[in-house]
mmCIF file of C-alpha atoms in Angstrom:
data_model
loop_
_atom_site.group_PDB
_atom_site.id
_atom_site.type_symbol
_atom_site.label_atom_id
_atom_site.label_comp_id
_atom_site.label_asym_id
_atom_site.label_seq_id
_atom_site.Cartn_x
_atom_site.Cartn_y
_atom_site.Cartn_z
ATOM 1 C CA UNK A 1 0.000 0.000 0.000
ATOM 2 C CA UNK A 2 1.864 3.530 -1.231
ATOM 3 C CA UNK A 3 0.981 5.773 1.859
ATOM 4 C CA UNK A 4 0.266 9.122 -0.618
ATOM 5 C CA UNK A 5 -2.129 7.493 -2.580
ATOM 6 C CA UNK A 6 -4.796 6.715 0.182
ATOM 7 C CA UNK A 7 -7.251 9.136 1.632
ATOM 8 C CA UNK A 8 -6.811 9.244 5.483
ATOM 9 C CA UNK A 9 -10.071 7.142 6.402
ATOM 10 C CA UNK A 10 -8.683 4.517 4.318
ATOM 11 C CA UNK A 11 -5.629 4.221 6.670
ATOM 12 C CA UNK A 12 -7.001 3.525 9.637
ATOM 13 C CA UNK A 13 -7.401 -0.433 9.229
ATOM 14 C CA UNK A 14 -3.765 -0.269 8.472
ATOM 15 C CA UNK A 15 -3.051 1.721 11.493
ATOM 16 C CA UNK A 16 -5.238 -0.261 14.035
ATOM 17 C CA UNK A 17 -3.662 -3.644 12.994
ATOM 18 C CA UNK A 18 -0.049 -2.994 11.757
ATOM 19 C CA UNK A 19 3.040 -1.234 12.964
ATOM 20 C CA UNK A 20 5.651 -1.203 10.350
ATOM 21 C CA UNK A 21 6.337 1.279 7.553
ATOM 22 C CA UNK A 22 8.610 1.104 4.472
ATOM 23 C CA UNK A 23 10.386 4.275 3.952
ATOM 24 C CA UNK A 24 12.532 4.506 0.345
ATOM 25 C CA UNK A 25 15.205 6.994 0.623
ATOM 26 C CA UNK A 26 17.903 7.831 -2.742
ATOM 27 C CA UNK A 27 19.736 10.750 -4.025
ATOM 28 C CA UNK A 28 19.445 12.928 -7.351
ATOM 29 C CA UNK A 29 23.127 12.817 -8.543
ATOM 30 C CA UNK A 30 25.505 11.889 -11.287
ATOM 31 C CA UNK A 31 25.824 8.283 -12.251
ATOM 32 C CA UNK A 32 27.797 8.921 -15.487
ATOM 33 C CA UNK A 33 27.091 9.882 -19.006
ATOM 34 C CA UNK A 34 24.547 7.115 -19.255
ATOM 35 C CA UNK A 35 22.012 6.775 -16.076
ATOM 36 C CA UNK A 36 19.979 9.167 -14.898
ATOM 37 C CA UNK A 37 20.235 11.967 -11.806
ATOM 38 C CA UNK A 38 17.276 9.901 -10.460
ATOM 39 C CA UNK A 39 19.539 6.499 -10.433
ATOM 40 C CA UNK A 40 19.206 5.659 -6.880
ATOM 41 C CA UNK A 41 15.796 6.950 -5.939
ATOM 42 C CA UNK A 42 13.892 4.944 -8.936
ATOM 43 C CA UNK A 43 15.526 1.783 -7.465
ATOM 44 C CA UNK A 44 14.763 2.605 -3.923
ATOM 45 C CA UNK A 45 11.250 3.708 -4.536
ATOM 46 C CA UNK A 46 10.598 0.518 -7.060
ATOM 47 C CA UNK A 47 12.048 -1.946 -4.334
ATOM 48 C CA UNK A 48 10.119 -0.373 -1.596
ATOM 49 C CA UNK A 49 7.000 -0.399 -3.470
ATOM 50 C CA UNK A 50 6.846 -3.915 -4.668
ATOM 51 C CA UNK A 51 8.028 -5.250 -1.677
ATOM 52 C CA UNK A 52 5.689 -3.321 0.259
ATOM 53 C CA UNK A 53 2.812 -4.634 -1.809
ATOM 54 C CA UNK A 54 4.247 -8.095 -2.229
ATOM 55 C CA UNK A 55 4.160 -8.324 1.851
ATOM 56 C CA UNK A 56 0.883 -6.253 3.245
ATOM 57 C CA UNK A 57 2.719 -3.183 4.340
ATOM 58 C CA UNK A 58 2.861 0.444 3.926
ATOM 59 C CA UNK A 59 5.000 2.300 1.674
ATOM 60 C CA UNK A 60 5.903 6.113 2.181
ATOM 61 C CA UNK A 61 6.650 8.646 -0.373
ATOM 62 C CA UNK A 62 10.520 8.520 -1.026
ATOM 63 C CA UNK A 63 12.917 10.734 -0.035
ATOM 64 C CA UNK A 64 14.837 11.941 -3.720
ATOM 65 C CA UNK A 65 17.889 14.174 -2.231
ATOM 66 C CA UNK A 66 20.084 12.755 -0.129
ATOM 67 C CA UNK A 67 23.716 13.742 1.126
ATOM 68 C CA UNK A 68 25.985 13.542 -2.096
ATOM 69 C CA UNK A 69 28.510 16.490 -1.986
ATOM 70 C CA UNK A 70 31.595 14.045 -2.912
ATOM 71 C CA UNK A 71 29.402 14.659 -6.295
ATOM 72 C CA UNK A 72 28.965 18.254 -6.728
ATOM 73 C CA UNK A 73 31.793 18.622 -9.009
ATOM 74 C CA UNK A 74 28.972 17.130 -11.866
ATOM 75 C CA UNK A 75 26.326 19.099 -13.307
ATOM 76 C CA UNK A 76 22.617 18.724 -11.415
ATOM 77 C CA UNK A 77 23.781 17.116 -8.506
ATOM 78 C CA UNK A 78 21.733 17.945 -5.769
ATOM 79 C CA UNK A 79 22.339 17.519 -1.872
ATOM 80 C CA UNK A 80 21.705 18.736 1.638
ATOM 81 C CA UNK A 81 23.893 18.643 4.496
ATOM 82 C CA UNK A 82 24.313 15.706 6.535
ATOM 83 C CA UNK A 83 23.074 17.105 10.169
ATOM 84 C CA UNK A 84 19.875 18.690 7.913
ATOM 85 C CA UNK A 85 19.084 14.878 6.383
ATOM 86 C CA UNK A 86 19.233 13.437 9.736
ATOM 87 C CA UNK A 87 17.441 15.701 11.390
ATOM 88 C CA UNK A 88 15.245 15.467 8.423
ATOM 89 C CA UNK A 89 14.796 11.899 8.582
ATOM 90 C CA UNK A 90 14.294 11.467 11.856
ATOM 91 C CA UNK A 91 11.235 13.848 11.940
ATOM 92 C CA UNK A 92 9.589 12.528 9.285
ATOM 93 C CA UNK A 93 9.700 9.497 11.064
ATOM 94 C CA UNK A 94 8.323 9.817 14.393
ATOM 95 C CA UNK A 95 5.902 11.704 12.384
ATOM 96 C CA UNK A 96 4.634 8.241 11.385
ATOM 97 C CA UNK A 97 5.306 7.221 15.130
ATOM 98 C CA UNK A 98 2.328 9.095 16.125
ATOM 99 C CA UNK A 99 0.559 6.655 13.911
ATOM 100 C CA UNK A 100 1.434 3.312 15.809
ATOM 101 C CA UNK A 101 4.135 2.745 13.410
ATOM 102 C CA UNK A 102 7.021 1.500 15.927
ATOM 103 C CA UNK A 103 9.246 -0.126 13.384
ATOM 104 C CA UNK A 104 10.760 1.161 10.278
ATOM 105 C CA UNK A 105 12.642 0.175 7.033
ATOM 106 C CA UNK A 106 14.374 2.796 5.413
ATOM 107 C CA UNK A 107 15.166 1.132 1.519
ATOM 108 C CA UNK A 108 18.241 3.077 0.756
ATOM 109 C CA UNK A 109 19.895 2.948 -2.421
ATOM 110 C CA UNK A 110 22.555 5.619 -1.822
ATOM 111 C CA UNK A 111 25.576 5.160 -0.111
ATOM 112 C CA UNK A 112 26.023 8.584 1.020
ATOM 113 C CA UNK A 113 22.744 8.323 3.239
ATOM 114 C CA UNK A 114 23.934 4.785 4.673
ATOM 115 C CA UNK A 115 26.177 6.052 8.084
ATOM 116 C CA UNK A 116 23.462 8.522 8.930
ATOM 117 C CA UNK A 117 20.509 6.554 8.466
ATOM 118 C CA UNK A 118 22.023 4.845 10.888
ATOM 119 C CA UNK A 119 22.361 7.621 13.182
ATOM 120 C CA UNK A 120 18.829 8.286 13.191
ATOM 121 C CA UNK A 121 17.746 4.714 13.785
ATOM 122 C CA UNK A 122 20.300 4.650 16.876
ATOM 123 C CA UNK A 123 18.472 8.141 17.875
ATOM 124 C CA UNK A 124 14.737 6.766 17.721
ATOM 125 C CA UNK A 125 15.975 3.679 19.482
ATOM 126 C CA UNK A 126 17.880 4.542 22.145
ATOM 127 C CA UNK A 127 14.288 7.175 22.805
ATOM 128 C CA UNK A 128 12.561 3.892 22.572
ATOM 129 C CA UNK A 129 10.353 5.484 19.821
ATOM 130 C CA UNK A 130 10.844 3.063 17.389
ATOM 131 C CA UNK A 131 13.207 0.228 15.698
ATOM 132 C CA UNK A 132 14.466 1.906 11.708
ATOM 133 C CA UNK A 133 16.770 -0.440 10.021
ATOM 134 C CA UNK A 134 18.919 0.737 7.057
ATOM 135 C CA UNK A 135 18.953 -1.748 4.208
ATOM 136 C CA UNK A 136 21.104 -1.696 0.808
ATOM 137 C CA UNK A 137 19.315 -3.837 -2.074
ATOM 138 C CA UNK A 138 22.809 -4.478 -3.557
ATOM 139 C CA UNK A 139 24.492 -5.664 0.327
ATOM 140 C CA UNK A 140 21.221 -8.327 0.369
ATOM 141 C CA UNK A 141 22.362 -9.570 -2.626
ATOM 142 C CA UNK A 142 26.339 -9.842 -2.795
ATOM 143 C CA UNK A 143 27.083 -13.424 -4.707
ATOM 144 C CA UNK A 144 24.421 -12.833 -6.964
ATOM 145 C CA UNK A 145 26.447 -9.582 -8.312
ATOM 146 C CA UNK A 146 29.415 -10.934 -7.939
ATOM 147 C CA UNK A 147 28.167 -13.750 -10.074
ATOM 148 C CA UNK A 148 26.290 -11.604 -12.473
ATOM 149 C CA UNK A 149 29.595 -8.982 -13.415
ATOM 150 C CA UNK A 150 32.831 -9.273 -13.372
ATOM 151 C CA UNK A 151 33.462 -5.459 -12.163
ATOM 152 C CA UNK A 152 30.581 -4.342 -10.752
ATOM 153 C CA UNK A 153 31.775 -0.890 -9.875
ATOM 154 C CA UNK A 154 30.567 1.002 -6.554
ATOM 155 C CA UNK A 155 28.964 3.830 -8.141
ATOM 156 C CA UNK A 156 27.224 3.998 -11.435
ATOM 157 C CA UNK A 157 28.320 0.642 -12.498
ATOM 158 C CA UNK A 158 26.630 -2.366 -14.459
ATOM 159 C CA UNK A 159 24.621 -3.480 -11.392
ATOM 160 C CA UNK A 160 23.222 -0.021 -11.191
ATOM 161 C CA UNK A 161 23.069 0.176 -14.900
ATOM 162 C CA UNK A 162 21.217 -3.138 -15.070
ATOM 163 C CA UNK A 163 18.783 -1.932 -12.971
ATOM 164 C CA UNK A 164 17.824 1.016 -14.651
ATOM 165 C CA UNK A 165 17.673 -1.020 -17.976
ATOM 166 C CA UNK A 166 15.107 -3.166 -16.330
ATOM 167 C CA UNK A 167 13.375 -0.208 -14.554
ATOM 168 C CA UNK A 168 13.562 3.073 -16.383
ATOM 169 C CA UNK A 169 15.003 1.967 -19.784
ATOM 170 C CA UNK A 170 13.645 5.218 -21.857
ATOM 171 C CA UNK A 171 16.584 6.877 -19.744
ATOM 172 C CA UNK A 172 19.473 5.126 -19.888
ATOM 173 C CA UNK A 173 21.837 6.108 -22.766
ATOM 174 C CA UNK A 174 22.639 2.780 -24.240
ATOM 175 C CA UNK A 175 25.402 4.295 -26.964
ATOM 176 C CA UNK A 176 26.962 5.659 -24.153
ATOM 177 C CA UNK A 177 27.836 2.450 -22.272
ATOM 178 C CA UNK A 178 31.528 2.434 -23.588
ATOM 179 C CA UNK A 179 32.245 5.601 -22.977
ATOM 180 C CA UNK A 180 30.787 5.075 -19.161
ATOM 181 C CA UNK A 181 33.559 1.951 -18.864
ATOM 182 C CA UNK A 182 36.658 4.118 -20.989
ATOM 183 C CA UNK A 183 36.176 7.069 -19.301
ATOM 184 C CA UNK A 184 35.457 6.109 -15.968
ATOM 185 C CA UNK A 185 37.037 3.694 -13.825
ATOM 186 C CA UNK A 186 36.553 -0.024 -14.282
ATOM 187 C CA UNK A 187 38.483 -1.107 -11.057
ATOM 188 C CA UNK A 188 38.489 1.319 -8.132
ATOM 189 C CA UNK A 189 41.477 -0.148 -6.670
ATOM 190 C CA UNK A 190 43.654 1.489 -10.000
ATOM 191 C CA UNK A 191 42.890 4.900 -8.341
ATOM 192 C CA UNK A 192 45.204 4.594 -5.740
ATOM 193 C CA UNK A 193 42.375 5.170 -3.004
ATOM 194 C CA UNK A 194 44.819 4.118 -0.153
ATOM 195 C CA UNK A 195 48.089 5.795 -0.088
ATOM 196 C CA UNK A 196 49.912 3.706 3.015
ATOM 197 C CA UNK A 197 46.656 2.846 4.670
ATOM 198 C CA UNK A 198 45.337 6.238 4.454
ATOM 199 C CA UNK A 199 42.228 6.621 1.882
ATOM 200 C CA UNK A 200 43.533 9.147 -0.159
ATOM 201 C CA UNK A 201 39.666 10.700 -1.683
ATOM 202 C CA UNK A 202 36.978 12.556 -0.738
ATOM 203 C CA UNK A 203 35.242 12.647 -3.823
ATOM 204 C CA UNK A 204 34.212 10.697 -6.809
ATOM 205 C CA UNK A 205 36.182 12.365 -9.332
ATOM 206 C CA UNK A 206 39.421 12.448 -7.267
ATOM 207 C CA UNK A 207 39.100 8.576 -8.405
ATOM 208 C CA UNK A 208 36.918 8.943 -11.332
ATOM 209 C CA UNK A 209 37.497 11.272 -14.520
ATOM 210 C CA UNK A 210 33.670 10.611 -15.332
ATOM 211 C CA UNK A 211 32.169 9.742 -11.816
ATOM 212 C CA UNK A 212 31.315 6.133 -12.571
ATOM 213 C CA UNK A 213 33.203 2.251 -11.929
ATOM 214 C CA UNK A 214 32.958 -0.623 -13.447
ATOM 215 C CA UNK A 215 32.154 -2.379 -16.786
ATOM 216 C CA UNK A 216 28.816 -1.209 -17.652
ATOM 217 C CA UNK A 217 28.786 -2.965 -20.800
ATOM 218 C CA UNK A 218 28.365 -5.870 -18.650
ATOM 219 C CA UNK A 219 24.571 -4.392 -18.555
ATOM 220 C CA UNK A 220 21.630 -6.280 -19.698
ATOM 221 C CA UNK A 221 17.950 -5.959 -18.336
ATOM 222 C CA UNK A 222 17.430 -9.211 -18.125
ATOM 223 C CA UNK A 223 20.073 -9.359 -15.824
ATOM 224 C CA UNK A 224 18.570 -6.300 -13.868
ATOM 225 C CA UNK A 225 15.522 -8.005 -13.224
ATOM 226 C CA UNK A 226 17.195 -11.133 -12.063
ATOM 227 C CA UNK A 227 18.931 -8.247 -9.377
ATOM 228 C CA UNK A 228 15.340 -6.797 -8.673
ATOM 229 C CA UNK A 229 13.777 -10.334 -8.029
ATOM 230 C CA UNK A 230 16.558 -11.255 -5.933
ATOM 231 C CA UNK A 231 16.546 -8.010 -3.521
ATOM 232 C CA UNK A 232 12.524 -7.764 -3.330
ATOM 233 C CA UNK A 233 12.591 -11.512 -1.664
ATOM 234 C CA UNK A 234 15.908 -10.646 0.584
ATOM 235 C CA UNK A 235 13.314 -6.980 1.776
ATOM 236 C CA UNK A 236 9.923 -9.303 1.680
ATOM 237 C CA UNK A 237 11.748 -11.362 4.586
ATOM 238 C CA UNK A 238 13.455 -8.630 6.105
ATOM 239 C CA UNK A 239 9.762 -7.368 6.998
ATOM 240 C CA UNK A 240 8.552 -10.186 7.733
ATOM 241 C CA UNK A 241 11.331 -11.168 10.048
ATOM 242 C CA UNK A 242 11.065 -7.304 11.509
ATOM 243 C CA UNK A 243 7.323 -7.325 11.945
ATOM 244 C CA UNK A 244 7.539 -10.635 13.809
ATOM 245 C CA UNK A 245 9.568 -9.293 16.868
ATOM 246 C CA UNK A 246 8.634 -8.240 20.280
ATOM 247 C CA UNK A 247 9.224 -4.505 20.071
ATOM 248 C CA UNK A 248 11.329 -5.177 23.545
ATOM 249 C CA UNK A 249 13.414 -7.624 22.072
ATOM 250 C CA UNK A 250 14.657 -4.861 18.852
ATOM 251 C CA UNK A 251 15.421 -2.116 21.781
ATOM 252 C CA UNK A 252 18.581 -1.642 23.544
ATOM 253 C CA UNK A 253 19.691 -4.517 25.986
ATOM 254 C CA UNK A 254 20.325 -2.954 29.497
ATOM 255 C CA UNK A 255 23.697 -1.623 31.313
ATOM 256 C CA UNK A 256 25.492 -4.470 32.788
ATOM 257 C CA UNK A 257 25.583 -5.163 36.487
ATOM 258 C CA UNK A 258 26.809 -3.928 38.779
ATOM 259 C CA UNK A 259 24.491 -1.028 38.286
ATOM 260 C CA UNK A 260 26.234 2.899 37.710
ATOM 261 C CA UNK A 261 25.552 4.699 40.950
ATOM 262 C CA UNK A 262 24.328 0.937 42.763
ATOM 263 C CA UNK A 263 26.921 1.184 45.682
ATOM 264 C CA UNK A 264 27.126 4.913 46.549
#
């Protein structure tokens, strides 16, 4: 069920019998000559939505901008500033709190948004307002990349290109899938991105001429779809596995004994 398409007295069975909400969260930023701006937000808002649907469970309105600076050196990226997505985050979801909703999936598909969506589910739990997981479709899925392509690329790479092929196909720039590989960078690791054990980046194009990884001729949509199968089952049990616990078993386990302050 997609949350924004429902009028509110068509919520309330929802609300009275379930707790758990799918929230899809992305950016709008490069991914190369030949994906879209929209790249990680189409995956994260397809993912949540089927999965959603293919379960019983609600399905928010995704979150398109997400913290991407180490991009702004490419036209149209867009992003806000990590404390201001956070905060951001975190509102909007003990907004749905006030709902029942007392555990949350946020379906990310950006890396950038990873180590502070997990900020804000720390924040919500240790308030005891409610369990929010961060989940990456491609970390649910690792042999079945590795399997699929050879160099799968971090950022804007074939399993991201796949994807889109399978998703949004009218915009992905198929002549351009060459040029993505030639004037990218097909192995991260040939950017020297450790210098003595220091990482030696901040951004993508320090590493990246065109902001993309990988072999995306390695692409096919067929392929994608075998990725989008794959993750939807790995979220479907993921909610089903969330929705199933105790709320007192997902919160914080207590301080250890002896007690702080016990003996004074």
């Amino acid at each position: 069920m997609y949350l924004a398409d429902q009028a509110w007295p068509d919520l309330g069975d929802y609300f009275a019998e379930e707790s758990l909400a799918v929230v899809p969260l992305g950016s709008t930023e490069q991914h190369g000559p030949h994906l879209p701006e929209s790249t990680d937000h189409v995956i994260a808002e397809n993912l949540a939505r089927e999965a959603a649907d293919r379960a019983g469970y609600l399905c928010t309105p995704t979150v398109n901008v997400g913290v991407s600076m180490h991009h702004r050196q490419f036209h149209g990226t867009m992003s806000v500033d990590p404390p201001a997505f956070r905060d951001y985050v975190e509102s909007m979801t003990r907004s749905l709190t006030h709902h029942g909703i007392d555990r949350v999936v946020y379906v990310n598909a950006h890396g950038g948004n990873m180590q502070h969506l997990r900020e804000v589910g720390r924040r919500l739990r240790d308030d005891r307002v409610a369990f929010a997981v961060e989940w990456m479709w491609d970390e649910s899925i690792p042999d079945l990349v590795d399997e699929l392509f050879e160099h799968n690329g971090p950022h804007g790479g074939p399993k991201e290109t796949a994807m889109l092929q399978y998703l949004d196909p009218e915009n992905v720039h198929e002549d351009r899938l060459a040029e993505a590989r030639d004037g990218g960078r097909v192995n991260l690791v040939d950017g020297e991105p450790t210098v003595h054990g220091a990482r030696n980046y901040y951004d993508a194009i320090d590493n990246s001429p065109n902001g993309v990884f990988g072999d995306q001729t390695d692409a096919t949509a067929e392929k994608g779809e075998q990725l989008f199968e794959a993750a939807t089952e790995q979220l479907v049990a993921l909610l089903g596995w969330l929705d199933d616990k105790p709320f007192d078993d997902l919160m914080g386990e207590p301080h250890v004994d002896p007690q702080p302050g016990s003996r004074r």
